[in-house]
Coordinates of C-alpha atoms in Angstrom, one line a residue:
X221 CA 102.2 3.0 -2.3
X222 CA 101.2 3.5 0.7
X223 CA 100.7 7.1 1.3
X224 CA 97.6 5.8 -1.6
X225 CA 96.7 3.6 0.4
X226 CA 96.6 5.7 3.0
X227 CA 94.5 8.0 1.6
X228 CA 92.0 5.3 -0.2
X229 CA 91.3 4.0 3.0
X230 CA 90.3 7.7 4.2
X231 CA 87.6 8.2 1.4
X232 CA 86.3 4.3 2.7
X233 CA 86.5 5.9 6.0
X234 CA 84.2 9.1 5.4
X235 CA 82.0 6.7 3.6
X236 CA 81.4 4.7 5.9
X237 CA 80.7 7.8 8.2
X238 CA 78.3 9.5 5.1
X239 CA 76.7 6.1 5.1
X240 CA 76.3 5.9 8.5
X241 CA 74.5 9.5 9.4
X242 CA 72.6 8.1 5.9
X243 CA 70.8 5.9 8.2
X244 CA 70.9 7.7 11.4
X245 CA 69.4 10.5 9.2
X246 CA 66.9 7.4 7.4
X247 CA 65.5 6.1 11.3
X248 CA 65.4 10.1 12.5
X249 CA 62.9 10.7 9.4
X250 CA 61.1 6.8 9.6
X251 CA 59.9 7.8 13.3
X252 CA 58.9 10.4 12.4
X253 CA 56.8 9.5 9.2
X254 CA 55.2 6.4 10.7
X255 CA 53.4 8.0 13.0
X256 CA 51.1 10.2 9.8
X257 CA 51.8 6.7 7.7
X258 CA 49.6 5.1 10.5
X259 CA 46.7 8.0 10.7
X260 CA 47.1 8.1 6.5
X261 CA 46.1 4.1 6.8
X262 CA 43.3 5.0 9.8
X263 CA 41.6 8.0 7.3
X264 CA 41.5 5.6 4.7
X265 CA 39.5 2.9 6.1
X266 CA 37.8 5.1 8.4
X267 CA 37.0 6.9 5.1
X268 CA 35.9 3.8 3.8
X269 CA 33.4 2.5 6.7
X270 CA 32.0 6.1 5.9
X271 CA 31.4 5.5 2.1
X272 CA 29.7 2.1 2.6
X273 CA 27.5 3.2 5.7
X274 CA 26.6 5.8 3.0
X275 CA 25.8 3.7 0.2
X276 CA 23.9 1.5 2.9
X277 CA 22.4 4.8 3.5
X278 CA 21.6 5.7 0.6
X279 CA 20.2 2.1 -0.3
X280 CA 17.5 2.3 2.9
X281 CA 16.2 6.1 1.3
X282 CA 15.4 4.5 -2.2
X283 CA 13.8 1.7 -0.6
X284 CA 11.9 3.3 2.0
X285 CA 10.6 6.1 -1.1
X286 CA 10.1 3.4 -2.8
X287 CA 8.4 2.0 0.2
X288 CA 5.7 5.1 1.0
X289 CA 6.0 6.3 -2.9
X290 CA 3.6 3.0 -4.0
X291 CA 1.5 3.5 -0.5
X292 CA 0.4 6.9 -2.5
X293 CA -2.9 6.7 -4.6
X294 CA -3.8 9.6 -6.7
X295 CA -6.3 12.8 -6.3
X296 CA -9.2 11.8 -8.2
X297 CA -9.2 7.6 -6.5
X298 CA -8.4 8.9 -2.7
X299 CA -11.7 11.3 -3.7
X300 CA -13.3 8.5 -4.1
X301 CA -12.8 6.4 -1.8
X302 CA -13.1 8.4 1.0
X303 CA -17.3 9.4 -0.8
X304 CA -17.8 6.4 -3.0
X305 CA -21.3 7.0 -2.9
X306 CA -21.3 10.3 -4.6
X307 CA -21.2 10.4 -7.7
X308 CA -23.3 7.4 -8.2
X309 CA -27.8 7.8 -8.9
X310 CA -30.4 5.4 -7.8
X311 CA -30.0 1.5 -8.5
X312 CA -31.7 1.3 -11.7
X313 CA -29.6 4.2 -13.7
X314 CA -26.4 2.4 -12.7
X315 CA -24.2 1.7 -15.4
X316 CA -20.4 0.6 -16.3
X317 CA -19.0 5.0 -16.4
X318 CA -20.4 4.6 -12.8
X319 CA -19.1 1.5 -11.0
X320 CA -15.7 1.5 -13.2
X321 CA -15.1 4.1 -10.6
X322 CA -15.5 2.8 -7.7
X323 CA -13.9 -0.7 -9.0
X324 CA -10.6 1.5 -10.2
X325 CA -10.5 3.3 -6.8
X326 CA -10.7 -0.5 -5.3
X327 CA -8.0 -1.8 -6.8
X328 CA -5.7 1.3 -6.2
X329 CA -6.5 0.9 -2.2
X330 CA -5.6 -3.2 -3.0
X331 CA -2.8 -2.4 -4.1
X332 CA -1.5 0.4 -1.9
X333 CA -2.3 -2.5 1.0
X334 CA -0.5 -4.8 -0.7
X335 CA 2.5 -2.8 -0.2
X336 CA 2.3 -2.0 3.0
X337 CA 2.7 -6.0 4.1
X338 CA 6.3 -4.8 1.9
X339 CA 7.5 -2.1 4.7
X340 CA 7.9 -3.8 8.4
X341 CA 7.9 -1.7 11.1
X342 CA 8.9 1.5 9.5
X343 CA 7.1 4.4 11.4
X344 CA 6.4 5.7 8.0
X345 CA 5.2 3.4 6.5
X346 CA 2.9 2.2 10.0
X347 CA 1.7 6.6 10.0
X348 CA 0.7 5.4 5.9
X349 CA -1.0 2.2 6.3
X350 CA -2.8 3.6 9.4
X351 CA -4.4 6.5 7.6
X352 CA -5.1 3.6 4.6
X353 CA -7.2 1.1 6.0
X354 CA -9.9 4.1 7.6
X355 CA -10.0 4.9 4.1
X356 CA -11.1 1.1 3.8
X357 CA -13.1 0.6 6.9
X358 CA -15.0 4.1 5.4
X359 CA -15.1 2.9 1.8
X360 CA -16.8 -0.4 2.7
X361 CA -19.0 0.9 5.1
X362 CA -19.9 3.4 2.7
X363 CA -21.1 1.2 -0.1
X364 CA -22.5 -1.6 2.3
X365 CA -25.1 1.5 3.1
X366 CA -26.0 2.7 -0.2
X367 CA -26.8 -0.9 -1.5
X368 CA -28.7 -1.8 1.5
X369 CA -31.1 0.8 0.8
X370 CA -31.0 0.9 -2.6
X371 CA -32.9 -2.5 -2.1
X372 CA -34.9 -1.6 0.5
X373 CA -35.8 1.1 -1.2
X374 CA -36.2 -1.3 -4.7
X375 CA -38.4 -2.9 -2.8
X376 CA -40.0 -1.3 -1.3
X377 CA -41.7 0.1 -4.4
X378 CA -42.0 -3.2 -6.3
X379 CA -44.0 -3.9 -3.2
X380 CA -46.7 -1.1 -3.7
X381 CA -47.1 -1.7 -7.1
X382 CA -48.4 -5.6 -6.8
X383 CA -50.4 -6.8 -9.4
X384 CA -52.9 -8.9 -8.3
X385 CA -51.2 -11.4 -10.9
X386 CA -48.3 -11.7 -12.7
X387 CA -47.0 -10.2 -9.6
X388 CA -44.5 -12.3 -8.3
X389 CA -42.2 -12.8 -11.5
X390 CA -42.5 -8.3 -11.7
X391 CA -41.5 -7.7 -7.9
X392 CA -38.8 -10.6 -8.0
X393 CA -37.0 -9.3 -12.1
X394 CA -37.7 -6.0 -10.2
X395 CA -34.9 -6.7 -7.1
X396 CA -33.0 -9.1 -9.5
X397 CA -31.8 -6.4 -11.7
X398 CA -31.2 -4.0 -9.6
X399 CA -28.8 -6.3 -7.4
X400 CA -27.8 -6.9 -10.5
X401 CA -26.5 -3.6 -11.6
X402 CA -24.5 -3.3 -8.1
X403 CA -22.9 -6.7 -8.6
X404 CA -20.0 -4.9 -8.8
X405 CA -20.0 -2.8 -5.1
X406 CA -20.2 -6.4 -4.0
X407 CA -16.5 -6.4 -6.0
X408 CA -15.2 -3.7 -4.8
X409 CA -16.3 -4.6 -1.2
X410 CA -15.7 -8.3 -1.0
X411 CA -12.1 -7.2 -2.5
X412 CA -11.2 -5.6 1.5
X413 CA -13.7 -7.1 3.6
X414 CA -15.4 -10.7 2.1
X415 CA -17.7 -10.0 6.0
X416 CA -19.1 -7.2 4.3
X417 CA -19.4 -8.4 1.7
X418 CA -22.1 -10.8 3.1
X419 CA -23.4 -8.7 4.7
X420 CA -25.1 -7.1 1.7
X421 CA -25.5 -10.8 -0.1
X422 CA -28.0 -11.4 3.0
X423 CA -29.5 -7.8 2.2
X424 CA -30.5 -9.2 -1.2
X425 CA -31.9 -11.9 0.0
X426 CA -34.1 -9.7 2.5
X427 CA -34.5 -7.8 -0.4
X428 CA -36.2 -10.5 -2.4
X429 CA -38.3 -12.4 1.5
X430 CA -40.6 -9.3 1.6
X431 CA -40.5 -8.9 -2.2
X432 CA -42.1 -12.6 -2.0
X433 CA -44.1 -11.3 1.2
X434 CA -45.7 -8.6 -0.2
X435 CA -47.1 -10.4 -3.2
X436 CA -47.9 -12.8 -0.9
X437 CA -50.7 -10.4 0.8
X438 CA -51.6 -8.4 -2.2
X439 CA -52.8 -12.6 -3.8
X440 CA -54.0 -13.9 -1.2
X441 CA -55.3 -10.7 0.6
X442 CA -53.3 -10.9 3.7
X443 CA -55.5 -14.0 5.4
X444 CA -54.0 -15.9 8.0
X445 CA -53.6 -19.7 8.1
X446 CA -55.7 -21.2 10.7

C-alpha cells in the first residue's frame, strides 16, 4: 500500500510540474502575442477610420461632381448665350421660333446660376460661377442693344413715312407691334438683370415719344408755340 501511495504522490508531483511548465509557457507566449494583438487592434481601428474617410471623400466627390455638372450648359444654349443676336432677324420678322431659343438659353443660364448658389466657396464652383456671370452680362447687354437698335430703326422709319392725316395711330401701331414681338427678349433679360429690362422699357417709351413728335411735326408743320 505504501508503495502505491508513494507512486501516486510521485505522479501528482509530475503533474504539478507539468502544469507549472505549461503555465510558464503560456505566460511567456502571451507576452509574445500581446504586442501582436495590440498591433492588430490598432491596424483594425486605422482601417475603420480610413474606410470612413474614404466614404466621406467619395460622398464629397459625388456632391461636387453633381454641383459642377449642374453648372454646365449644353453647347446649343451656350452658343445662343454667347451671341444671342446672331440668329435674330429684324423685329418685323421675329417669331416664336427665334425668341424661343433665347428663352430656352435664358432658362438654362438661370438654372446653372441657381445651382451655383448651392456650391458655397468651393474653388471649382467659384471658377464656373465667374464664367457664368460674365456670360450673363454679355447676354443681357447684347439683347438690350438689339432691342434699342430695332426700336430706333422702326421709330425713324415710322416718322419718315407718316401721312398728314391719321398718322399718329399708324406710328404707334408700328412701334407697339415691334415692341410686342420683342417682349420675350425683355423677359429673358429681366430674368437675370431687371435693371437692364427697365432700360429696355424706357427705350420703348422714348421710341413712342419720338413717334409722337414726328406725327406732330408732320401734322402741324413743325410750328412752335409762341
